[in-house]
Amino acid sequence: MCGIVGLYLKNPALENQLGALFEPMLLAMTDRGPDSAGFAIYGDEVKDGWIKLTLQSTVAGYDFKALMGELEGRLGCSLEWFQNASAAVLKTNADEAAVRVVLAELAPAVRVMSVGQSIEILKGMGLPKEIAERFSLAKMKGSHIIGHTRMATESAVTMEGSHPFSTGQDLCLVHNGSLSNHFRLRQELRRHGIEFETENDTEVAAGYLTWRLRQGDSLKEALDHSLEDLDGFFTFAIGTRDGFAVIRDPIACKPAILAETDDYVAMASEYQALSTLPGIDKAKVWEPEPATMYIWERSA
C-alpha cells in the first residue's frame, strides 16, 4: 500500500500556510500507511557557505543542547540550532563530512535525516496524525513539501526505515511499491561507495539516484536510468531544493493523481488527499502517464 502526497506552491503568498494546507493531505493517507509517516519540507534556507542538517534521536529525551555544545567545541565553527520534538535542526558553516565524523563519535544514537540548504526531513513510527502533531506540521512554513505514510512490506517498522529517504544535499525520495532487485542493487551500490543504514528497498532507490548523480547525471537522466535498472512496481516523488518530480514505472501499477492551479501543484496516491485544497474544483486534474517524468521547479 503506502501513500504519497506532495504540494508545491507556485504562489509565494501561500508559503505561510504550507503546513496547514499539507497536513490534511498527509492524514488522508492514513489507511494506506498506518505504520509510520514522515515529510520533507523546503524553506528557511541558510546562507551560502552554510548547511542545514536535520538530526533525529533513536532514544527518547535526548539532550540535544549538550550535544550542540560539544559539537561547537570540537568543530570550532559557528552554529545555530533549534529543537522540534525528537529532532534538531542544525545550521553551521562547517564541512558536512567533518560534522558527520564528529556526530558518529559523540552521538551514535543520533541519525542524520537530511543535509542541504533548504530541506528538513521529519519522520517516525506511528499514525500520520501522531507524526503531524509531534512536529507541529500545521504551523510550518515553506515553498514545497512531500510526505509518505507507510505500510511496511520489505523491512521492519523503524524510525530510520520510514520515508522520506535523503539522497544527497536537498534531495529526497518517497516510494509507493516494491523493488524486486533491491538486494542485488544494494550489493552493487556498496561497491561504488554508497552506504545504507536499513534493509528498506526504498533506500536502495535513493542510493541509486545518489550514485547516478555522482556520475554526473542530471536528475532527469538519473530517473530515466532508474526505469531501466530498478525492477518492480513504483511511484516515486522526489524533492529537490527548487521543486519536486513525480515518476511511475512503465506499467504504472501504483496509483497517483496530479492537480495543478495557478497557485500550486499537488500530487497524491488518491484524489481524496487533494479534496481539501483551495480551488481544487477548478484545478486541472490528471493521472500521470507510465514511465513519464513530471517536474516543477522554481526558475533561477
Coordinates of C-alpha atoms in Angstrom, one line a residue:
M1 CA 0.0 0.0 0.0
C2 CA 1.7 3.2 1.3
G3 CA 0.6 6.7 0.5
I4 CA 2.4 9.6 -1.1
V5 CA 1.5 13.3 -1.0
G6 CA 3.2 16.4 -2.3
L7 CA 2.5 20.1 -2.5
Y8 CA 4.5 22.6 -4.5
L9 CA 3.5 26.3 -4.1
K10 CA 3.6 28.4 -7.2
N11 CA 2.2 31.4 -5.3
P12 CA 4.7 32.6 -2.6
A13 CA 1.8 34.3 -0.7
L14 CA 0.7 30.8 0.4
E15 CA 4.1 29.8 1.9
N16 CA 3.0 30.7 5.5
Q17 CA 0.2 28.2 5.0
L18 CA 2.2 25.3 3.6
G19 CA 1.9 23.1 6.7
A20 CA -1.8 23.8 7.3
L21 CA -2.6 23.0 3.6
F22 CA -0.5 19.9 3.7
E23 CA -1.5 18.3 7.0
P24 CA -5.0 17.1 5.8
M25 CA -3.3 15.6 2.7
L26 CA -1.0 13.5 4.8
L27 CA -3.8 12.5 7.2
A28 CA -6.0 11.4 4.3
M29 CA -3.4 8.7 3.5
T30 CA -3.7 7.0 7.0
D31 CA -5.5 4.0 5.7
R32 CA -2.7 3.4 3.1
G33 CA 0.1 3.7 5.7
P34 CA -0.6 3.4 9.5
D35 CA 2.9 2.1 10.5
S36 CA 4.9 5.3 10.2
A37 CA 4.9 8.6 8.4
G38 CA 7.2 11.5 7.5
F39 CA 7.7 14.5 5.3
A40 CA 10.4 16.6 3.7
I41 CA 9.8 20.3 3.9
Y42 CA 11.7 23.0 2.0
G43 CA 12.2 26.5 3.3
D44 CA 14.1 28.6 5.9
E45 CA 17.2 28.5 3.6
V46 CA 20.6 29.0 5.1
K47 CA 23.1 31.4 3.5
D48 CA 25.8 30.4 1.1
G49 CA 28.6 28.6 2.8
W50 CA 26.3 27.1 5.4
I51 CA 24.5 23.8 5.6
K52 CA 21.4 22.7 7.5
L53 CA 21.2 19.2 9.0
T54 CA 18.1 17.5 10.4
L55 CA 19.0 15.2 13.3
Q56 CA 16.7 12.7 15.0
S57 CA 17.4 10.6 18.0
T58 CA 16.6 6.9 18.3
V59 CA 16.2 7.3 22.1
A60 CA 13.6 9.3 24.0
G61 CA 14.5 12.6 25.7
Y62 CA 17.9 13.0 24.0
D63 CA 19.9 16.0 25.3
F64 CA 20.5 17.9 22.1
K65 CA 21.6 21.0 24.0
A66 CA 24.6 19.2 25.4
L67 CA 25.4 17.7 22.0
M68 CA 25.4 21.1 20.3
G69 CA 27.8 22.5 22.9
E70 CA 30.2 19.6 22.3
L71 CA 29.9 19.9 18.5
E72 CA 30.7 23.6 18.6
G73 CA 33.8 22.9 20.7
R74 CA 35.0 20.1 18.5
L75 CA 34.3 21.7 15.2
G76 CA 35.5 25.2 16.1
C77 CA 32.8 26.6 13.9
S78 CA 29.7 28.8 14.0
L79 CA 26.4 27.1 14.5
E80 CA 22.7 27.7 15.2
W81 CA 20.1 25.2 16.2
F82 CA 16.6 24.6 17.3
Q83 CA 14.8 21.5 18.6
N84 CA 11.5 20.2 17.2
A85 CA 10.3 17.3 19.4
S86 CA 12.7 14.3 18.9
A87 CA 14.5 16.2 16.1
A88 CA 17.0 19.1 16.0
V89 CA 17.8 21.3 13.0
L90 CA 21.5 22.3 13.0
K91 CA 22.8 25.2 10.9
T92 CA 26.6 25.5 10.5
N93 CA 29.4 26.7 8.3
A94 CA 31.4 23.5 9.0
D95 CA 32.1 20.9 6.3
E96 CA 29.4 18.2 6.1
A97 CA 31.9 15.3 6.3
A98 CA 33.5 16.8 9.4
V99 CA 30.2 17.2 11.1
R100 CA 29.2 13.6 10.3
V101 CA 32.5 12.2 11.7
V102 CA 32.1 14.1 15.0
L103 CA 28.4 13.2 15.3
A104 CA 29.2 9.5 14.8
E105 CA 31.8 9.7 17.6
L106 CA 29.8 11.8 20.0
A107 CA 26.2 10.7 19.3
P108 CA 25.8 7.2 18.0
A109 CA 22.1 7.3 18.8
V110 CA 21.5 10.3 16.5
R111 CA 20.8 9.9 12.8
V112 CA 21.3 12.5 10.1
M113 CA 18.0 12.6 8.3
S114 CA 18.9 15.3 5.7
V115 CA 21.5 17.8 4.7
G116 CA 21.3 20.8 2.4
Q117 CA 20.5 24.5 2.4
S118 CA 16.7 24.2 2.5
I119 CA 15.5 20.6 3.3
E120 CA 14.3 19.3 6.7
I121 CA 13.2 15.7 7.0
L122 CA 11.0 14.7 10.0
K123 CA 9.6 11.2 10.4
G124 CA 8.8 8.5 12.9
M125 CA 6.7 5.5 13.8
G126 CA 3.0 5.9 14.5
L127 CA -0.1 7.1 12.8
P128 CA 0.3 10.2 10.4
K129 CA -1.8 12.2 12.9
E130 CA 0.7 11.5 15.7
I131 CA 3.6 12.5 13.5
A132 CA 1.9 15.7 12.3
E133 CA 1.2 16.7 15.9
R134 CA 4.6 15.7 17.2
F135 CA 6.4 18.0 14.8
S136 CA 3.7 20.8 14.7
L137 CA 3.3 20.3 10.9
A138 CA 0.3 22.6 10.6
K139 CA 2.4 25.6 11.8
M140 CA 5.3 25.0 9.4
K141 CA 6.2 27.4 6.5
G142 CA 8.0 26.7 3.2
S143 CA 7.8 26.6 -0.5
H144 CA 7.1 22.8 -1.0
I145 CA 6.8 19.6 0.8
I146 CA 6.4 15.8 0.1
G147 CA 5.2 13.2 2.5
H148 CA 4.7 9.5 3.0
T149 CA 2.6 7.1 5.0
R150 CA 4.0 3.6 5.3
M151 CA 2.6 0.1 5.4
A152 CA 5.7 -2.0 5.7
T153 CA 6.3 -4.7 3.1
E154 CA 10.0 -5.1 2.6
S155 CA 11.6 -4.3 6.0
A156 CA 10.9 -3.7 9.7
V157 CA 8.9 -0.7 11.0
T158 CA 11.5 1.7 12.5
M159 CA 12.1 5.4 12.5
E160 CA 15.1 5.0 10.2
G161 CA 13.1 2.8 7.8
S162 CA 10.3 5.3 7.4
H163 CA 10.2 7.7 4.4
P164 CA 11.4 10.1 3.1
F165 CA 15.0 8.9 2.4
S166 CA 17.7 11.5 1.7
T167 CA 19.6 11.1 -1.5
G168 CA 22.1 13.9 -1.3
Q169 CA 22.0 17.6 -0.4
D170 CA 18.5 18.9 -0.6
L171 CA 17.4 15.8 -2.4
C172 CA 15.0 13.1 -1.1
L173 CA 12.7 10.3 -2.3
V174 CA 9.4 8.7 -1.2
H175 CA 8.1 5.5 -2.8
N176 CA 4.9 3.5 -3.1
G177 CA 5.5 0.0 -4.3
S178 CA 8.2 -2.6 -4.1
L179 CA 11.5 -3.4 -5.8
S180 CA 12.4 -7.0 -6.7
N181 CA 16.1 -6.5 -7.3
H182 CA 16.9 -4.3 -4.3
F183 CA 19.2 -6.9 -2.7
R184 CA 21.5 -7.2 -5.7
L185 CA 21.5 -3.5 -6.3
R186 CA 22.4 -2.8 -2.7
Q187 CA 25.5 -5.0 -3.1
E188 CA 26.5 -3.3 -6.3
L189 CA 26.0 0.2 -4.9
R190 CA 28.0 -0.6 -1.8
R191 CA 30.9 -1.5 -4.2
H192 CA 30.5 2.1 -5.6
G193 CA 30.8 3.6 -2.1
I194 CA 27.1 4.1 -1.4
E195 CA 26.3 3.4 2.3
F196 CA 23.0 2.1 3.7
E197 CA 21.5 2.2 7.2
T198 CA 18.4 0.0 6.7
E199 CA 17.1 -3.0 4.7
N200 CA 14.4 -0.9 3.2
D201 CA 14.1 -1.3 -0.6
T202 CA 13.3 2.4 -1.0
E203 CA 16.7 3.3 0.5
V204 CA 18.2 1.4 -2.4
A205 CA 16.3 3.5 -4.9
A206 CA 17.5 6.6 -3.0
G207 CA 21.1 5.3 -3.1
Y208 CA 20.8 4.5 -6.8
L209 CA 19.9 8.2 -7.5
T210 CA 22.8 9.3 -5.4
W211 CA 25.2 7.1 -7.4
R212 CA 23.8 8.3 -10.8
L213 CA 24.1 12.0 -9.7
R214 CA 27.7 11.4 -8.6
Q215 CA 28.4 10.0 -12.1
G216 CA 27.3 13.4 -13.5
D217 CA 23.7 12.7 -14.4
S218 CA 21.1 15.4 -14.2
L219 CA 18.0 14.5 -12.1
K220 CA 16.1 13.7 -15.3
E221 CA 18.9 11.5 -16.6
A222 CA 19.2 9.6 -13.3
L223 CA 15.4 9.0 -13.3
D224 CA 15.5 7.9 -16.9
H225 CA 18.1 5.3 -16.0
S226 CA 16.1 4.2 -13.0
L227 CA 13.4 3.0 -15.4
E228 CA 15.9 0.6 -16.9
D229 CA 17.7 -0.5 -13.7
L230 CA 15.0 -0.7 -11.0
D231 CA 12.8 -3.8 -11.3
G232 CA 9.4 -3.7 -9.6
F233 CA 6.4 -1.5 -9.2
F234 CA 6.8 2.1 -8.1
T235 CA 5.6 5.6 -7.9
F236 CA 8.3 7.9 -6.8
A237 CA 8.1 11.5 -5.6
I238 CA 11.4 13.3 -5.5
G239 CA 12.1 16.5 -3.7
T240 CA 14.8 19.0 -4.7
R241 CA 15.8 22.4 -3.4
D242 CA 13.9 24.1 -6.3
G243 CA 10.8 21.8 -6.7
F244 CA 9.7 18.2 -7.0
A245 CA 9.3 15.4 -9.5
V246 CA 6.9 12.5 -10.0
I247 CA 7.6 9.3 -12.0
R248 CA 5.8 5.9 -12.3
D249 CA 7.2 2.6 -13.5
P250 CA 6.5 1.5 -17.1
I251 CA 3.4 -0.5 -16.1
A252 CA 2.1 2.3 -13.7
C253 CA 0.8 -0.3 -11.3
K254 CA 0.8 2.0 -8.3
P255 CA -1.7 4.8 -8.2
A256 CA -1.0 8.5 -8.5
I257 CA -3.0 11.7 -9.2
L258 CA -1.8 15.2 -10.1
A259 CA -3.6 18.5 -9.8
E260 CA -2.5 22.0 -10.9
T261 CA -3.8 25.5 -10.4
D262 CA -2.2 29.0 -10.7
D263 CA -1.4 28.7 -7.0
Y264 CA 0.0 25.2 -6.6
V265 CA 0.8 21.7 -8.0
A266 CA -0.3 18.8 -5.8
M267 CA 0.1 15.0 -6.1
A268 CA -1.3 12.1 -4.1
S269 CA -1.9 8.4 -4.3
E270 CA -5.6 9.1 -4.1
Y271 CA -7.8 12.1 -5.0
Q272 CA -9.3 12.3 -1.6
A273 CA -6.0 13.7 -0.3
L274 CA -6.4 16.6 -2.7
S275 CA -10.0 17.4 -1.9
T276 CA -9.3 19.9 0.9
L277 CA -7.0 22.1 -1.2
P278 CA -8.4 25.6 -2.1
G279 CA -9.6 25.8 -5.7
I280 CA -9.4 22.1 -6.3
D281 CA -12.8 22.1 -8.0
K282 CA -11.3 24.3 -10.7
A283 CA -7.9 22.5 -10.9
K284 CA -6.5 20.6 -13.9
V285 CA -6.5 17.0 -12.6
W286 CA -5.0 14.0 -14.3
E287 CA -3.3 10.7 -13.8
P288 CA 0.4 10.7 -14.6
E289 CA 1.4 8.5 -17.6
P290 CA 3.6 5.4 -17.2
A291 CA 7.4 5.9 -17.5
T292 CA 6.9 9.7 -17.8
M293 CA 8.6 12.3 -15.6
Y294 CA 6.8 15.4 -14.3
I295 CA 9.0 18.1 -12.9
W296 CA 8.1 21.5 -11.4
E297 CA 10.8 23.9 -10.3
R298 CA 11.4 27.5 -9.3
S299 CA 13.1 29.4 -12.1
A300 CA 16.6 30.6 -11.3

